[in-house]
Structures are given as structure tokens and as C-alpha cells.
Amino acid sequence: MSGLSISRRGLLAGVSALGASAALSACGAKTGSDTSSGAGAKADTSGDTVKVGLLNSLSGTMAISEVTVHNALLLAVKEINAAGGVLGKKLKPISQDGASDWPTFAEKAQTLITDDKVVATFGCWTSASRKAVKPVFERSKSLLFYPVQYEGLEQSPYIFYTGATTNQQIVPALDYLKKQGLTKLYLVGSDYVFPRTANKEIRAYAKANGMDVVGEDYAPLGSTEFSTIVNKVKDAGADAVFNTLNGDSNVAFFKEYKSAGLTAKSLPVLSVSIAEEEVKSIGTQYLEGQLTAWNYYQTTPGAANEKFVKAYQAAYGKDKPTSDPMEAAYISVYLWKEMVEKAGSFDVAKVKAASDGITFDAPEGKVTVDGATQHVYKTARIGKVGSDGLIEEVWNSGKPIKPDPYLKGYSWASGLS
Amino acid sequence: MTVILNQSFTGISIGAVLLLIALGLTLTFGQMGVINMAHGEFIMAGAYTTYVLQKSISSAGLSLLVALPLAFLVAGAMGALLEWLLIRRLYTRPLDTLLVTWGVSLMLQQLARDIFGAPNVQTHAPDLLIGNVSVAGVTLANNRLFILGLALLCVLGLTLILRLTSLGRRIRAVVQNRDLAEVSGIATERVDRTTFFIGSGLAGVAGVALTLVGPIGPTMGTNYIVDAFLVVVVGGIGQLKGSVITAFGLGVLQSVLEYSTTVSVAKVVVLVAIVAFLQWRPQGLYTLRTRSLA
């Protein structure tokens, strides 16, 4: 099923690219021939350095989150270069600004691949941006490392997913709420692919587990007016709110939530897109005691994490927190390095073939790449926002959970994909 | 019943935010005919003024009170500078003004990003403004009440200035008939700059208010600018009265619809209603009766 849709999507993108290059016949032969031949761009590995692409929103509504991921990627590249590079070659990071705009992401991805001839690209945050660049990477047979938790139900042969898929974040979060006896849920999310899909999965889970979804609301991405949604939440008689809002909207939502007299005690909110950096910009006074679901916190114990936090703060400022997507971005560069070294080559097919079983002693604990799904085994962790703005872990899954992007191992999810 | 009352208050508080932002636009867009896309960035300037002030004044309440006049001055000065540098050269070319001020808006956003960083910043709200009061089962959030009061105060102040002061008389004279005002000895250029100063300054005040309800970041102004233009257009160009009624009307309509449907549906219905209304009354709710041909 998925293979068919991918090739159809690739075909469509190819056709539209052909149309575009025909229409803009004056725009230069290089781009035209690269995209229309479908053979993919050749990464340039001839010199002493190889280029890696960093594709993040450095401006726009998503910049609040994506700049930190960009910083973490740069840190990993710098560390790897200081330790001698990859296969004896230094990495040269090429940054492109996706500007929180999905078509721009696709355009910049193409620029990285065809003009800069990067060996791999790291980045994207929203699922919408990932869906926008997916056909570009597939058509060009180039690799993208995607570092953010997402809604699952995807498995592109040219993307490695180093953030959590549904069964490593949302499902454990629901298990946790159920265990706490919080069974009536209100779903609030931004109106795009991740919250819509995640909420479909939450509804399926709830139905199979005797939980109730008492309301579901979406706000346009970037929306800052939440008084009505908060009123609806208040009137619905829920036990907990499951929050999949993204970016700036969280600030307005939590300010409204507190003004309406709702607290973590009276009606807890479990968020899947709020990490340490967001806590800081929303304001600890609005978030204290609320729950989050991730695989990593700045407070996660272990020597690898101590080293990561120290290095990050040395590079970007003492008061800068580290967060899950940053950590997933940081390890994505290292995982790619391990794959390349195991393969002994920068060649995409060889790197993919070498990926299975690659492990890395990550700040979140040991992670292992699952070659079949191109996802990563990760430990799920539920945390609570403390008064210092950091997140304290209150529960974890004990061991890394095998990634299951299509939720094949869960009977309730059978109707989803 | 409680639901209806609750939603009405929500609508009125949304309207108050819209009104605060639209007030400045009523002056610059309504009275001077300048489509100033950088108006949102003056809001942002006001919000960042609050943020900077809070770094030196630790008391949240005091810094908020100081921020209100200071933000007015900061945003007002930025507006006057923009008028003096660019807009006055483009008064007869509205489309060029639109493009130029949009460019200025992008530059100001990037400037904010360079100075304060791309991530949002936070300010501390005074404790007094964080909670809520309950009246007959209706929850009135304190910060919303504060914004409502502030908006009404600004409307009152602006009305008094326009009605009672000589500056107000000059502004009205220029709006009604620029040429006649000029031959009567009114320095229209200086009036224009003052009007722009006040209009932009009001955006700064709106920015201070918005720190209580929304994010403070480089792009915060863009979230509100379209809705504010809608208020001015529907209210009738240059009509304070129209803006007040429209802001509260749209706020209540949006929140009531949103409660029974979804955010997106409510937005669509409101926009359709506006388009239909403007088909029927292209000049907006209220119009200025004037003998000038323009």
C-alpha cells in the first residue's frame, strides 16, 4: 500500500517538476536535467570535506522551536569535525531556512541536493514540512534525518526517523493517563497533519481501552485566540486534556487556561510538543505541574547527557535548555556517522544497508537503529514541569521500545492506516 | 444561559483586543488612507518594550504601568520615523505604500529576531491579572477585564483628543478636505506626522496588552493585522464609532460561532458575513459625509 502511494507521489512530483522546468525553460539546464532524469543528484564526495544539509525554519512561527534543533545539529557537526570527521573527511554544514513555509522547505531541500550536492540532510520539524520534502528526497534518492516525534504511519525509504513514532510517545502517554484513572479526554491540537492523525489514533485507543473522548478542537497553526476553546474544555467535564498544539499557539493556550482558573491539579494537560525550550518561552508560571511525553529531558541521568548539556550550554549560553527534538537531532548526525563508517562509504544505498543495529550511547540512553523501519528504539518518558522550568521524569517505559510506525502490533489500530 | 453569558464575555474580550489594534489603524488607514502593513510590528515593539522594561523593573505591576506610556512613545516614534522617511513620499500611491510598508514589516521582524533571538520571550504578568472573578456563574478573567478597560480608555482618550483639542480639529479638517485645510493655513504635513505618531503609539499600547494573553515574538503582530484591517473596513473608513461597534460585533460573532462549531468554520462564516455585508454597504457601517471629491 505504502510503496504504491510513494511511487505515485514521486511520479506526481516528478511530473510537476517537469512541467515547472518546461515552463521556466530559461532557469538553467542543470536543475532541469537533474530533476527530469529522475536518476537523483550525485553527492559530491571528491574533496577533503563533504557537505551536509541542515534544513530548519530559522524564521516564521516555527523558528521558536526549530532554531534550537539547528543549534544542536551544528554542535554535533562541530564535535564530529573536532574528532576527525567522517571517513577522514570534515563535514561542512550548509544551512537553509525553511521559513515555516512548506513549499519553501521542498524548494530548499532541492537546492541542498542539486546545487550543494550534500551527502545527507538533517532537519524539518512539522509533519507538513516533512511531507513536503519527502517526494524531493525520494526522487533524488538522497537521505533525510528527521529528528522530531511524529504521528507515525509513514516509512519513506529515504528518511531516517530519529524522534519517536506513535508507539514510543503517544501510546505510552495514553497508558500513563489510563493508569492514573484519567479516562475522559479532551483533544486540542493545531490544524495540520500531526494533530489530526494523532487524534485519530487516540480515538481508536480510547475506544479499545474504555476511555472517552469528550471533545476535539483544532486551531489554525499560529492561532493565538483560545478563549472559546478553553471555555469548551471547561464545560466538557474532561479528566485531562491531550494537547497537540504546536509553536506559538501553546503560549496563548496556557495563558488562557490559567486565566480561566484551570490548573494542573483540577484538569491536567498532557502535551507532546512542549519541551524545555517551549516551557521557557511560555512561562513557567503558566505550566508548572503540567505533563509532557517525550523520550529525553534535560534532567535525564547519565554521563552522555551531562556531556551533551555541558557542551550545548558552553556553545549557546548557560541558561539555554536542551530538549528532546534537540537531542534527537544531535544523535541523528552521530547515527549517520556510524552508518557511513560501517558502510565504509557515503553512498546512500550502502549507508541504508548498514543502518540496521547501529547503536549509539545517546544522552537519552542507548538507542538502536531498526533497519527495517528506519526508526530508532527509544525509551518513553512522562515528565512534569517543575518550578525551575525544567521537566522532571515521573514515569518511564523501563527499556527502549521497538518502533512500530504503522502500529501493527496493536489490534485497536488495525483500521487506521 | 451561563454558556451564552460566558461566550458573550469571551467575545467582548476578543473584541477589546481587536479594538485596541484597530484604533491605531483607524487613524492611519482610515483617516490618512495609508495601508500600513508594518502596523503589526509596532504592536511587537510595544510588547518587546514591556519585556525590556521588566528586566530593569522587577515588579511586574509597576513595569506594566510604566510600559504603557513608554510603549506608546517607542512605537509612536517608530511610526513617525517611518512616515517621515518613506510614507510621506508615497501619499498618492497607495499600492506602493502597501508594498513598502510590507517590506519594512519584514525588516523589523528580522531586526527583532537579531536583537532578541528567534524564540519567543516571556514577561511576568502581575499576580493581580492572572486569576479571574466569578460574577453570577460567569468567569471573567482579570487580564481580559484589564484589556477591556484599557481599550475603552483609549477610545475615550482618542475621542476627546479628536473632539476637543486644536490638534483634533486640525486632524479632522485634514481628513475631510486636505486641500481646503492647507489653504486655511494648516500645516498638513505636520498633522500627518502627528496622526501617524498617535496611530502607531496606540499599536504599541496594544502590544503591551497582548503580552498578557499571547506569545511575544518577532511575528506576533502578523497574527492580528488582518483582523484589525477587517474591523476598520467594516466599521467604515475613519470612523471611531464604527470600529468600536464592529470590533465587539465581530468578537461576539466569532466566539459564539466557535463554541457551537469549530475555529475554522467560525472564521469562514465571519468572513463570508463580512463579504456579504460589504456587498450591501461597501462604505462600511458609518461613512464620513464630506464635500470633497476624493
PDB file of N, CA and C in Angstrom, chain A residues 161-220:
ATOM      1  N   TYR A 161      14.039   8.275  10.823  1.00  0.00           N
ATOM      2  CA  TYR A 161      13.256   8.991  11.823  1.00  0.00           C
ATOM      3  C   TYR A 161      13.920   8.785  13.182  1.00  0.00           C
ATOM      4  N   THR A 162      14.586   9.810  13.708  1.00  0.00           N
ATOM      5  CA  THR A 162      15.282   9.612  14.985  1.00  0.00           C
ATOM      6  C   THR A 162      14.474  10.114  16.178  1.00  0.00           C
ATOM      7  N   GLY A 163      13.329  10.735  15.928  1.00  0.00           N
ATOM      8  CA  GLY A 163      12.410  11.077  17.015  1.00  0.00           C
ATOM      9  C   GLY A 163      11.468   9.906  17.234  1.00  0.00           C
ATOM     10  N   ALA A 164      10.538  10.073  18.161  1.00  0.00           N
ATOM     11  CA  ALA A 164       9.639   8.975  18.486  1.00  0.00           C
ATOM     12  C   ALA A 164       8.539   8.845  17.449  1.00  0.00           C
ATOM     13  N   THR A 165       8.115   7.603  17.184  1.00  0.00           N
ATOM     14  CA  THR A 165       6.874   7.397  16.457  1.00  0.00           C
ATOM     15  C   THR A 165       5.784   7.170  17.506  1.00  0.00           C
ATOM     16  N   THR A 166       4.545   7.037  17.043  1.00  0.00           N
ATOM     17  CA  THR A 166       3.404   6.996  17.962  1.00  0.00           C
ATOM     18  C   THR A 166       3.564   6.032  19.138  1.00  0.00           C
ATOM     19  N   ASN A 167       4.042   4.815  18.847  1.00  0.00           N
ATOM     20  CA  ASN A 167       4.047   3.817  19.923  1.00  0.00           C
ATOM     21  C   ASN A 167       5.172   4.050  20.931  1.00  0.00           C
ATOM     22  N   GLN A 168       6.008   5.061  20.669  1.00  0.00           N
ATOM     23  CA  GLN A 168       7.064   5.377  21.632  1.00  0.00           C
ATOM     24  C   GLN A 168       6.763   6.665  22.407  1.00  0.00           C
ATOM     25  N   GLN A 169       5.646   7.322  22.080  1.00  0.00           N
ATOM     26  CA  GLN A 169       5.320   8.559  22.782  1.00  0.00           C
ATOM     27  C   GLN A 169       3.834   8.650  23.137  1.00  0.00           C
ATOM     28  N   ILE A 170       2.974   8.649  22.118  1.00  0.00           N
ATOM     29  CA  ILE A 170       1.552   8.874  22.369  1.00  0.00           C
ATOM     30  C   ILE A 170       0.920   7.670  23.071  1.00  0.00           C
ATOM     31  N   VAL A 171       1.243   6.457  22.599  1.00  0.00           N
ATOM     32  CA  VAL A 171       0.645   5.274  23.225  1.00  0.00           C
ATOM     33  C   VAL A 171       1.077   5.140  24.689  1.00  0.00           C
ATOM     34  N   PRO A 172       2.393   5.277  24.997  1.00  0.00           N
ATOM     35  CA  PRO A 172       2.777   5.244  26.424  1.00  0.00           C
ATOM     36  C   PRO A 172       2.111   6.362  27.234  1.00  0.00           C
ATOM     37  N   ALA A 173       1.928   7.542  26.615  1.00  0.00           N
ATOM     38  CA  ALA A 173       1.279   8.649  27.329  1.00  0.00           C
ATOM     39  C   ALA A 173      -0.157   8.284  27.674  1.00  0.00           C
ATOM     40  N   LEU A 174      -0.853   7.642  26.715  1.00  0.00           N
ATOM     41  CA  LEU A 174      -2.231   7.216  26.970  1.00  0.00           C
ATOM     42  C   LEU A 174      -2.272   6.133  28.039  1.00  0.00           C
ATOM     43  N   ASP A 175      -1.288   5.205  27.970  1.00  0.00           N
ATOM     44  CA  ASP A 175      -1.197   4.168  29.008  1.00  0.00           C
ATOM     45  C   ASP A 175      -1.074   4.821  30.379  1.00  0.00           C
ATOM     46  N   TYR A 176      -0.220   5.861  30.442  1.00  0.00           N
ATOM     47  CA  TYR A 176       0.017   6.550  31.715  1.00  0.00           C
ATOM     48  C   TYR A 176      -1.264   7.207  32.228  1.00  0.00           C
ATOM     49  N   LEU A 177      -1.974   7.919  31.338  1.00  0.00           N
ATOM     50  CA  LEU A 177      -3.223   8.587  31.754  1.00  0.00           C
ATOM     51  C   LEU A 177      -4.237   7.568  32.251  1.00  0.00           C
ATOM     52  N   LYS A 178      -4.317   6.435  31.540  1.00  0.00           N
ATOM     53  CA  LYS A 178      -5.273   5.394  31.917  1.00  0.00           C
ATOM     54  C   LYS A 178      -4.944   4.862  33.306  1.00  0.00           C
ATOM     55  N   LYS A 179      -3.644   4.646  33.539  1.00  0.00           N
ATOM     56  CA  LYS A 179      -3.202   4.133  34.826  1.00  0.00           C
ATOM     57  C   LYS A 179      -3.532   5.117  35.952  1.00  0.00           C
ATOM     58  N   GLN A 180      -3.518   6.425  35.636  1.00  0.00           N
ATOM     59  CA  GLN A 180      -3.833   7.442  36.641  1.00  0.00           C
ATOM     60  C   GLN A 180      -5.344   7.607  36.836  1.00  0.00           C
ATOM     61  N   GLY A 181      -6.130   6.859  36.047  1.00  0.00           N
ATOM     62  CA  GLY A 181      -7.579   6.964  36.164  1.00  0.00           C
ATOM     63  C   GLY A 181      -8.156   8.172  35.440  1.00  0.00           C
ATOM     64  N   LEU A 182      -7.358   8.798  34.588  1.00  0.00           N
ATOM     65  CA  LEU A 182      -7.848   9.948  33.812  1.00  0.00           C
ATOM     66  C   LEU A 182      -8.367   9.425  32.474  1.00  0.00           C
ATOM     67  N   THR A 183      -9.665   9.127  32.420  1.00  0.00           N
ATOM     68  CA  THR A 183     -10.161   8.409  31.252  1.00  0.00           C
ATOM     69  C   THR A 183     -11.015   9.263  30.318  1.00  0.00           C
ATOM     70  N   LYS A 184     -11.408  10.454  30.761  1.00  0.00           N
ATOM     71  CA  LYS A 184     -12.196  11.297  29.859  1.00  0.00           C
ATOM     72  C   LYS A 184     -11.293  12.385  29.288  1.00  0.00           C
ATOM     73  N   LEU A 185     -11.014  12.303  27.994  1.00  0.00           N
ATOM     74  CA  LEU A 185     -10.009  13.176  27.394  1.00  0.00           C
ATOM     75  C   LEU A 185     -10.631  14.243  26.512  1.00  0.00           C
ATOM     76  N   TYR A 186     -10.038  15.431  26.556  1.00  0.00           N
ATOM     77  CA  TYR A 186     -10.382  16.480  25.598  1.00  0.00           C
ATOM     78  C   TYR A 186      -9.160  16.686  24.715  1.00  0.00           C
ATOM     79  N   LEU A 187      -9.342  16.618  23.387  1.00  0.00           N
ATOM     80  CA  LEU A 187      -8.205  16.725  22.479  1.00  0.00           C
ATOM     81  C   LEU A 187      -8.142  18.128  21.883  1.00  0.00           C
ATOM     82  N   VAL A 188      -7.003  18.800  22.076  1.00  0.00           N
ATOM     83  CA  VAL A 188      -6.805  20.125  21.498  1.00  0.00           C
ATOM     84  C   VAL A 188      -5.551  20.076  20.635  1.00  0.00           C
ATOM     85  N   GLY A 189      -5.659  20.554  19.391  1.00  0.00           N
ATOM     86  CA  GLY A 189      -4.487  20.476  18.528  1.00  0.00           C
ATOM     87  C   GLY A 189      -4.451  21.578  17.494  1.00  0.00           C
ATOM     88  N   SER A 190      -3.280  21.759  16.884  1.00  0.00           N
ATOM     89  CA  SER A 190      -3.163  22.674  15.756  1.00  0.00           C
ATOM     90  C   SER A 190      -3.723  21.968  14.531  1.00  0.00           C
ATOM     91  N   ASP A 191      -4.248  22.759  13.592  1.00  0.00           N
ATOM     92  CA  ASP A 191      -4.938  22.139  12.464  1.00  0.00           C
ATOM     93  C   ASP A 191      -3.980  21.770  11.341  1.00  0.00           C
ATOM     94  N   TYR A 192      -3.297  20.651  11.496  1.00  0.00           N
ATOM     95  CA  TYR A 192      -2.494  20.120  10.391  1.00  0.00           C
ATOM     96  C   TYR A 192      -2.294  18.639  10.611  1.00  0.00           C
ATOM     97  N   VAL A 193      -1.406  18.044   9.820  1.00  0.00           N
ATOM     98  CA  VAL A 193      -1.403  16.590   9.716  1.00  0.00           C
ATOM     99  C   VAL A 193      -1.091  15.863  11.032  1.00  0.00           C
ATOM    100  N   PHE A 194      -0.116  16.345  11.826  1.00  0.00           N
ATOM    101  CA  PHE A 194       0.244  15.603  13.035  1.00  0.00           C
ATOM    102  C   PHE A 194      -0.906  15.502  14.052  1.00  0.00           C
ATOM    103  N   PRO A 195      -1.501  16.643  14.472  1.00  0.00           N
ATOM    104  CA  PRO A 195      -2.582  16.521  15.458  1.00  0.00           C
ATOM    105  C   PRO A 195      -3.788  15.742  14.924  1.00  0.00           C
ATOM    106  N   ARG A 196      -4.150  15.959  13.661  1.00  0.00           N
ATOM    107  CA  ARG A 196      -5.294  15.234  13.089  1.00  0.00           C
ATOM    108  C   ARG A 196      -5.058  13.726  13.143  1.00  0.00           C
ATOM    109  N   THR A 197      -3.875  13.285  12.709  1.00  0.00           N
ATOM    110  CA  THR A 197      -3.590  11.856  12.700  1.00  0.00           C
ATOM    111  C   THR A 197      -3.454  11.320  14.120  1.00  0.00           C
ATOM    112  N   ALA A 198      -2.729  12.059  14.951  1.00  0.00           N
ATOM    113  CA  ALA A 198      -2.527  11.620  16.343  1.00  0.00           C
ATOM    114  C   ALA A 198      -3.874  11.447  17.035  1.00  0.00           C
ATOM    115  N   ASN A 199      -4.786  12.399  16.806  1.00  0.00           N
ATOM    116  CA  ASN A 199      -6.082  12.316  17.480  1.00  0.00           C
ATOM    117  C   ASN A 199      -6.931  11.156  16.959  1.00  0.00           C
ATOM    118  N   LYS A 200      -6.748  10.807  15.693  1.00  0.00           N
ATOM    119  CA  LYS A 200      -7.438   9.638  15.156  1.00  0.00           C
ATOM    120  C   LYS A 200      -6.958   8.391  15.914  1.00  0.00           C
ATOM    121  N   GLU A 201      -5.631   8.355  16.142  1.00  0.00           N
ATOM    122  CA  GLU A 201      -5.062   7.217  16.861  1.00  0.00           C
ATOM    123  C   GLU A 201      -5.527   7.211  18.316  1.00  0.00           C
ATOM    124  N   ILE A 202      -5.605   8.393  18.918  1.00  0.00           N
ATOM    125  CA  ILE A 202      -6.041   8.481  20.313  1.00  0.00           C
ATOM    126  C   ILE A 202      -7.489   8.005  20.439  1.00  0.00           C
ATOM    127  N   ARG A 203      -8.325   8.388  19.475  1.00  0.00           N
ATOM    128  CA  ARG A 203      -9.721   7.936  19.490  1.00  0.00           C
ATOM    129  C   ARG A 203      -9.806   6.411  19.397  1.00  0.00           C
ATOM    130  N   ALA A 204      -8.992   5.827  18.527  1.00  0.00           N
ATOM    131  CA  ALA A 204      -9.009   4.371  18.378  1.00  0.00           C
ATOM    132  C   ALA A 204      -8.563   3.704  19.673  1.00  0.00           C
ATOM    133  N   TYR A 205      -7.501   4.250  20.279  1.00  0.00           N
ATOM    134  CA  TYR A 205      -7.000   3.707  21.544  1.00  0.00           C
ATOM    135  C   TYR A 205      -8.067   3.806  22.625  1.00  0.00           C
ATOM    136  N   ALA A 206      -8.704   4.998  22.699  1.00  0.00           N
ATOM    137  CA  ALA A 206      -9.691   5.237  23.744  1.00  0.00           C
ATOM    138  C   ALA A 206     -10.840   4.242  23.635  1.00  0.00           C
ATOM    139  N   LYS A 207     -11.287   4.012  22.405  1.00  0.00           N
ATOM    140  CA  LYS A 207     -12.413   3.119  22.171  1.00  0.00           C
ATOM    141  C   LYS A 207     -12.092   1.711  22.667  1.00  0.00           C
ATOM    142  N   ALA A 208     -10.844   1.274  22.403  1.00  0.00           N
ATOM    143  CA  ALA A 208     -10.469  -0.089  22.772  1.00  0.00           C
ATOM    144  C   ALA A 208     -10.152  -0.212  24.253  1.00  0.00           C
ATOM    145  N   ASN A 209      -9.875   0.923  24.933  1.00  0.00           N
ATOM    146  CA  ASN A 209      -9.427   0.857  26.320  1.00  0.00           C
ATOM    147  C   ASN A 209     -10.423   1.443  27.314  1.00  0.00           C
ATOM    148  N   GLY A 210     -11.661   1.583  26.883  1.00  0.00           N
ATOM    149  CA  GLY A 210     -12.689   2.084  27.797  1.00  0.00           C
ATOM    150  C   GLY A 210     -12.496   3.534  28.209  1.00  0.00           C
ATOM    151  N   MET A 211     -11.808   4.316  27.386  1.00  0.00           N
ATOM    152  CA  MET A 211     -11.672   5.742  27.681  1.00  0.00           C
ATOM    153  C   MET A 211     -12.625   6.528  26.774  1.00  0.00           C
ATOM    154  N   ASP A 212     -12.899   7.772  27.181  1.00  0.00           N
ATOM    155  CA  ASP A 212     -13.848   8.589  26.430  1.00  0.00           C
ATOM    156  C   ASP A 212     -13.160   9.809  25.847  1.00  0.00           C
ATOM    157  N   VAL A 213     -13.453  10.138  24.599  1.00  0.00           N
ATOM    158  CA  VAL A 213     -13.017  11.433  24.076  1.00  0.00           C
ATOM    159  C   VAL A 213     -14.229  12.359  24.135  1.00  0.00           C
ATOM    160  N   VAL A 214     -14.196  13.336  25.043  1.00  0.00           N
ATOM    161  CA  VAL A 214     -15.383  14.167  25.258  1.00  0.00           C
ATOM    162  C   VAL A 214     -15.383  15.427  24.401  1.00  0.00           C
ATOM    163  N   GLY A 215     -14.299  15.677  23.690  1.00  0.00           N
ATOM    164  CA  GLY A 215     -14.272  16.845  22.818  1.00  0.00           C
ATOM    165  C   GLY A 215     -12.996  16.864  22.005  1.00  0.00           C
ATOM    166  N   GLU A 216     -13.049  17.545  20.864  1.00  0.00           N
ATOM    167  CA  GLU A 216     -11.879  17.590  19.986  1.00  0.00           C
ATOM    168  C   GLU A 216     -11.917  18.924  19.256  1.00  0.00           C
ATOM    169  N   ASP A 217     -10.862  19.714  19.392  1.00  0.00           N
ATOM    170  CA  ASP A 217     -10.854  21.021  18.748  1.00  0.00           C
ATOM    171  C   ASP A 217      -9.506  21.324  18.105  1.00  0.00           C
ATOM    172  N   TYR A 218      -9.576  22.015  16.973  1.00  0.00           N
ATOM    173  CA  TYR A 218      -8.348  22.384  16.280  1.00  0.00           C
ATOM    174  C   TYR A 218      -8.285  23.891  16.098  1.00  0.00           C
ATOM    175  N   ALA A 219      -7.105  24.452  16.265  1.00  0.00           N
ATOM    176  CA  ALA A 219      -6.898  25.870  16.000  1.00  0.00           C
ATOM    177  C   ALA A 219      -5.921  25.974  14.832  1.00  0.00           C
ATOM    178  N   PRO A 220      -6.108  26.955  13.954  1.00  0.00           N
ATOM    179  CA  PRO A 220      -5.165  27.116  12.847  1.00  0.00           C
ATOM    180  C   PRO A 220      -3.744  27.299  13.388  1.00  0.00           C
TER     181      PRO A 220
END
